[in-house]
Short mmCIF file of C-alpha atoms and ligand atoms in Angstrom, two decimals:
data_model
loop_
_atom_site.label_atom_id
_atom_site.label_comp_id
_atom_site.label_asym_id
_atom_site.label_seq_id
_atom_site.Cartn_x
_atom_site.Cartn_y
_atom_site.Cartn_z
CA UNK K 267 81.38 95.94 79.19
CA UNK K 268 82.46 98.80 76.93
CA UNK K 269 84.23 101.51 78.82
CA UNK K 270 86.02 99.27 81.29
CA UNK K 271 89.43 100.81 81.81
CA UNK K 272 92.40 98.51 81.26
CA UNK K 273 96.11 99.18 81.56
CA UNK K 274 99.43 97.84 82.74
CA UNK K 275 102.15 98.01 85.36
CA UNK K 276 104.95 99.91 83.62
CA UNK K 277 108.46 101.26 84.07
CA UNK K 278 108.29 104.50 86.08
CA UNK K 279 110.65 106.54 83.85
CA UNK K 280 107.99 107.64 81.33
CA UNK K 281 104.62 106.12 82.28
CA UNK K 282 102.56 108.09 79.74
CA UNK K 283 104.79 106.94 76.88
CA UNK K 284 104.42 103.38 78.14
CA UNK K 285 100.62 103.80 78.21
CA UNK K 286 100.62 105.01 74.60
CA UNK K 287 102.82 102.08 73.51
CA UNK K 288 100.25 99.65 74.94
CA UNK K 289 97.04 101.48 74.11
CA UNK K 290 96.42 101.54 77.86
CA UNK K 291 93.67 103.52 79.61
CA UNK K 292 95.63 103.50 82.85
CA UNK K 293 99.08 102.85 84.23
CA UNK K 294 100.47 101.58 87.50
CA UNK K 295 104.07 102.12 88.53
CA UNK K 296 106.44 102.41 91.50
CA UNK K 297 107.54 105.78 92.86
CA UNK K 298 110.74 104.35 94.36
CA UNK K 299 112.76 101.13 94.43
CA UNK K 300 110.21 98.38 95.19
CA UNK K 301 112.82 96.43 97.17
CA UNK K 302 114.12 99.42 99.14
CA UNK K 303 113.20 101.89 101.86
CA UNK K 304 113.94 105.11 99.98
CA UNK K 305 111.23 107.76 100.14
CA UNK K 306 109.69 108.80 96.81
CA UNK K 307 111.01 111.98 95.16
CA UNK K 308 108.81 114.64 93.57
CA UNK K 309 108.28 113.98 89.83
CA UNK K 310 108.70 116.61 87.13
CA UNK K 311 105.82 115.01 85.17
CA UNK K 312 103.37 115.25 88.11
CA UNK K 313 101.19 117.79 86.31
CA UNK K 314 100.99 115.74 83.12
CA UNK K 315 100.20 112.57 85.08
CA UNK K 316 97.55 114.24 87.22
CA UNK K 317 95.91 116.18 84.41
CA UNK K 318 95.88 113.64 81.59
CA UNK K 319 93.45 111.14 80.13
CA UNK K 320 95.40 108.16 81.46
CA UNK K 321 94.42 107.08 84.97
CA UNK K 322 97.30 106.59 87.40
CA UNK K 323 97.76 103.97 90.12
CA UNK K 324 100.84 103.66 92.31
CA UNK K 325 102.17 100.42 93.77
CA UNK K 326 103.88 100.69 97.17
CA UNK K 327 107.27 98.97 97.68
CA UNK K 328 107.26 95.24 98.43
CA UNK K 329 109.39 95.74 101.56
CA UNK K 330 106.43 97.34 103.32
CA UNK K 331 104.83 95.02 105.88
CA UNK K 332 102.64 97.01 108.26
CA UNK K 333 101.28 93.83 109.86
CA UNK K 334 104.54 92.39 111.16
CA UNK K 335 105.25 92.09 114.87
CA UNK K 336 108.84 93.23 114.21
CA UNK K 337 109.02 96.90 115.28
CA UNK K 338 112.03 97.54 113.06
CA UNK K 339 109.99 96.65 109.98
CA UNK K 340 106.51 97.74 111.08
CA UNK K 341 107.27 101.33 112.12
CA UNK K 342 109.28 102.23 108.98
CA UNK K 343 106.60 100.46 106.91
CA UNK K 344 103.88 102.69 108.33
CA UNK K 345 105.93 105.83 107.65
CA UNK K 346 106.95 104.74 104.15
CA UNK K 347 103.36 103.86 103.26
CA UNK K 348 102.20 107.35 104.27
CA UNK K 349 105.02 109.04 102.33
CA UNK K 350 104.13 107.01 99.23
CA UNK K 351 100.48 107.93 99.70
CA UNK K 352 101.35 111.62 99.71
CA UNK K 353 103.60 111.23 96.65
CA UNK K 354 100.94 109.17 94.87
CA UNK K 355 98.33 111.86 95.54
CA UNK K 356 100.77 114.42 94.08
CA UNK K 357 100.69 112.60 90.72
CA UNK K 358 96.89 112.37 90.81
CA UNK K 359 96.80 108.64 91.54
CA UNK K 360 93.42 107.03 92.07
CA UNK K 361 94.84 104.54 94.54
CA UNK K 362 97.95 103.25 96.29
CA UNK K 363 98.26 99.47 96.16
CA UNK K 364 99.97 97.69 99.06
CA UNK K 365 100.28 94.00 99.88
CA UNK K 366 98.36 92.64 102.86
CA UNK K 367 101.51 91.58 104.69
CA UNK K 368 102.11 88.75 107.10
CA UNK K 369 103.12 88.10 110.71
CA UNK K 370 105.45 85.10 110.27
CA UNK K 371 105.42 82.98 113.39
CA UNK K 372 103.46 85.60 115.33
CA UNK K 373 99.81 85.84 116.23
CA UNK K 374 97.66 86.78 113.25
CA UNK K 375 95.27 88.78 115.46
CA UNK K 376 98.14 91.18 116.20
CA UNK K 377 98.72 91.61 112.48
CA UNK K 378 95.14 92.77 111.97
CA UNK K 379 95.49 95.14 114.91
CA UNK K 380 98.69 96.50 113.38
CA UNK K 381 96.75 97.20 110.19
CA UNK K 382 94.17 99.14 112.22
CA UNK K 383 97.01 101.08 113.86
CA UNK K 384 98.39 101.94 110.42
CA UNK K 385 95.18 103.76 109.51
CA UNK K 386 95.00 105.30 112.99
CA UNK K 387 98.59 106.56 112.55
CA UNK K 388 97.70 108.17 109.21
CA UNK K 389 94.54 109.65 110.74
CA UNK K 390 96.72 111.59 113.20
CA UNK K 391 97.99 113.63 110.24
CA UNK K 392 94.63 113.95 108.48
CA UNK K 393 94.39 110.45 107.01
CA UNK K 394 95.69 108.94 103.79
CA UNK K 395 95.14 111.45 100.95
CA UNK K 396 93.93 108.74 98.53
CA UNK K 397 92.45 105.24 98.72
CA UNK K 398 94.87 102.60 100.03
CA UNK K 399 94.05 99.41 98.15
CA UNK K 400 95.09 96.34 100.11
CA UNK K 401 96.08 93.53 97.73
CA UNK K 402 95.67 89.80 98.31
CA UNK K 403 98.95 87.88 98.37
CA UNK K 404 99.97 84.48 96.96
CA UNK K 405 101.98 83.47 99.98
CA UNK K 406 103.42 84.77 103.20
CA UNK K 407 103.68 82.97 106.52
CA UNK K 408 100.50 83.76 108.47
CA UNK K 409 99.32 86.20 105.78
CA UNK K 410 96.65 88.85 106.40
CA UNK K 411 95.14 88.80 102.90
CA UNK K 412 95.93 85.43 101.29
CA UNK K 413 92.73 83.54 102.13
CA UNK K 414 89.24 84.93 102.55
CA UNK K 415 88.93 83.86 106.18
CA UNK K 416 91.90 86.08 107.04
CA UNK K 417 90.60 88.85 104.77
CA UNK K 418 87.34 88.88 106.72
CA UNK K 419 89.25 89.42 109.97
CA UNK K 420 91.38 92.12 108.32
CA UNK K 421 88.22 93.92 107.18
CA UNK K 422 86.80 93.74 110.71
CA UNK K 423 89.91 95.69 111.76
CA UNK K 424 90.15 98.30 108.98
CA UNK K 425 86.80 98.34 107.17
CA UNK K 426 85.61 101.39 109.13
CA UNK K 427 88.24 103.66 107.53
CA UNK K 428 87.06 105.63 104.50
CA UNK K 429 90.40 105.33 102.65
CA UNK K 430 90.57 101.53 102.69
CA UNK K 431 89.93 99.63 99.46
CA UNK K 432 90.71 96.27 97.93
CA UNK K 433 92.79 95.12 94.97
CA UNK K 434 92.20 91.55 93.77
CA UNK K 435 95.09 89.83 91.97
CA UNK K 436 94.06 86.73 90.00
CA UNK K 437 97.56 85.15 90.05
CA UNK K 438 97.81 85.62 93.80
CA UNK K 439 94.32 84.18 94.38
CA UNK K 440 95.09 81.08 92.31
CA UNK K 441 98.55 80.52 93.78
CA UNK K 442 97.22 81.45 97.22
CA UNK K 443 94.58 78.73 97.14
CA UNK K 444 91.34 80.61 96.34
CA UNK K 445 89.29 79.29 93.39
CA UNK K 446 88.61 82.04 90.82
CA UNK K 447 85.15 80.69 90.06
CA UNK K 448 82.71 82.86 92.02
CA UNK K 449 85.58 84.65 93.78
CA UNK K 450 84.33 88.19 93.12
CA UNK K 451 81.08 87.47 94.97
CA UNK K 452 82.93 85.82 97.84
CA UNK K 453 85.32 88.78 98.15
CA UNK K 454 82.54 91.35 97.95
CA UNK K 455 80.66 89.49 100.69
CA UNK K 456 83.68 90.28 102.90
CA UNK K 457 84.89 93.69 101.72
CA UNK K 458 81.80 95.09 100.04
CA UNK K 459 84.03 96.36 97.23
CA UNK K 460 86.73 95.64 94.67
CA UNK K 461 88.52 98.78 93.53
CA UNK K 462 91.07 97.30 91.14
CA UNK K 463 91.81 93.99 89.45
CA UNK K 464 95.34 92.76 88.80
CA UNK K 465 94.69 90.44 85.85
CA UNK K 466 97.64 88.05 85.75
CA UNK K 467 98.14 84.42 84.82
CA UNK K 468 100.20 82.22 87.16
CA UNK K 469 103.23 80.16 86.25
CA UNK K 470 102.63 78.02 89.32
CA UNK K 471 99.92 75.58 90.38
CA UNK K 472 96.88 76.23 92.55
CA UNK K 473 97.77 76.83 96.22
CA UNK K 474 101.52 76.71 95.48
CA UNK K 475 102.07 79.91 97.47
CA UNK K 476 104.40 81.15 94.73
CA UNK K 477 104.11 84.57 93.08
CA UNK K 478 105.23 84.38 89.45
CA UNK K 479 103.03 86.17 86.94
CA UNK K 480 102.56 85.08 83.33
CA UNK K 481 100.81 86.44 80.24
CA UNK K 482 97.13 85.59 79.97
CA UNK K 483 96.64 82.09 78.55
CA UNK K 484 100.30 81.16 78.97
CA UNK K 485 100.22 80.07 82.61
CA UNK K 486 98.17 77.63 84.66
CA UNK K 487 94.89 79.58 84.91
CA UNK K 488 92.04 79.14 82.44
CA UNK K 489 92.06 82.60 80.79
CA UNK K 490 88.27 82.58 80.58
CA UNK K 491 88.20 82.46 84.39
CA UNK K 492 90.33 85.62 84.50
CA UNK K 493 87.92 87.27 82.04
CA UNK K 494 85.00 86.19 84.25
CA UNK K 495 86.63 87.77 87.32
CA UNK K 496 87.23 91.02 85.43
CA UNK K 497 83.66 91.06 84.12
CA UNK K 498 82.11 90.30 87.50
CA UNK K 499 84.20 92.88 89.35
CA UNK K 500 83.47 95.72 86.94
CA UNK K 501 86.56 97.51 88.26
CA UNK K 502 89.57 98.99 86.44
CA UNK K 503 92.18 96.42 85.40
CA UNK K 504 95.98 96.34 85.51
CA UNK K 505 97.98 93.59 83.82
CA UNK K 506 101.25 92.96 85.66
CA UNK K 507 102.55 90.56 83.08
CA UNK K 508 105.89 90.05 81.29
CA UNK K 509 106.88 90.96 77.75
CA UNK K 510 106.95 94.75 77.87
CA UNK K 511 104.75 96.74 75.50
CA UNK K 512 104.22 93.77 73.19
CA UNK K 513 103.33 91.18 75.84
CA UNK K 514 101.21 93.51 77.95
CA UNK K 515 99.60 95.06 74.87
CA UNK K 516 98.49 91.58 73.78
CA UNK K 517 97.04 90.89 77.24
CA UNK K 518 95.12 94.19 77.17
CA UNK K 519 93.79 93.40 73.68
CA UNK K 520 92.78 89.91 74.78
CA UNK K 521 90.76 91.30 77.69
CA UNK K 522 89.13 94.02 75.57
CA UNK K 523 88.19 91.48 72.92
CA UNK K 524 86.65 89.02 75.41
CA UNK K 525 84.83 91.76 77.35
CA UNK K 526 83.30 93.20 74.20
CA UNK K 527 81.49 89.92 73.40
ZN1 ZN D 40 99.37 92.33 91.82
#
């Protein structure tokens, strides 16, 4: 598995410095406050990010929920997702990661239709300028991408769009109640693709619905199962784990070591 690209979710102030500190092949970061609705600002390092050896991925804010039945969340979510997509393309990102969202007490079928409308809305202005990678979630009331049965219905709604992709998070799968053993095959049977792996351990038990990441081997997931997911997927890898350059650097080294065997 030589040549598999592995990196980390890092502070957005100086992503290339963070990559160097971790020996990372790629970085993922936010372009604006992940808990807020502010639009991303142009970055002075856009040229360096887009033209360098380090691959770039952008994570959309957590507040975005394009599936919700609440107009006052859904409509701004759609707009914010498109503005982040444009800003992510401007830094040469290979993908924009966004959580699958949830509909709360509402009808899940409407959530999938709202996802379809999100891509239709973007298509009105030429489509998303880069792949939008929908990520599985650990929890969420009536979630669109927690379990594979819901994911299959989501893909029925959005799978026709060229810009749609999938990001598989190992912590979220475990805490969301999907066994990691054989998961890559089960996901690919639904989506036909995995574009990115978020390789994270989980502080919480199987099917807990909680989303607290841990360093590989320090949480409740057998680290060899995480390695097996990474190997089977054959996709680029981001660790979204604690401990800064030291903690994430150790997780990257662990994966490289196991994958080289
Ligand atoms: Zn993740």
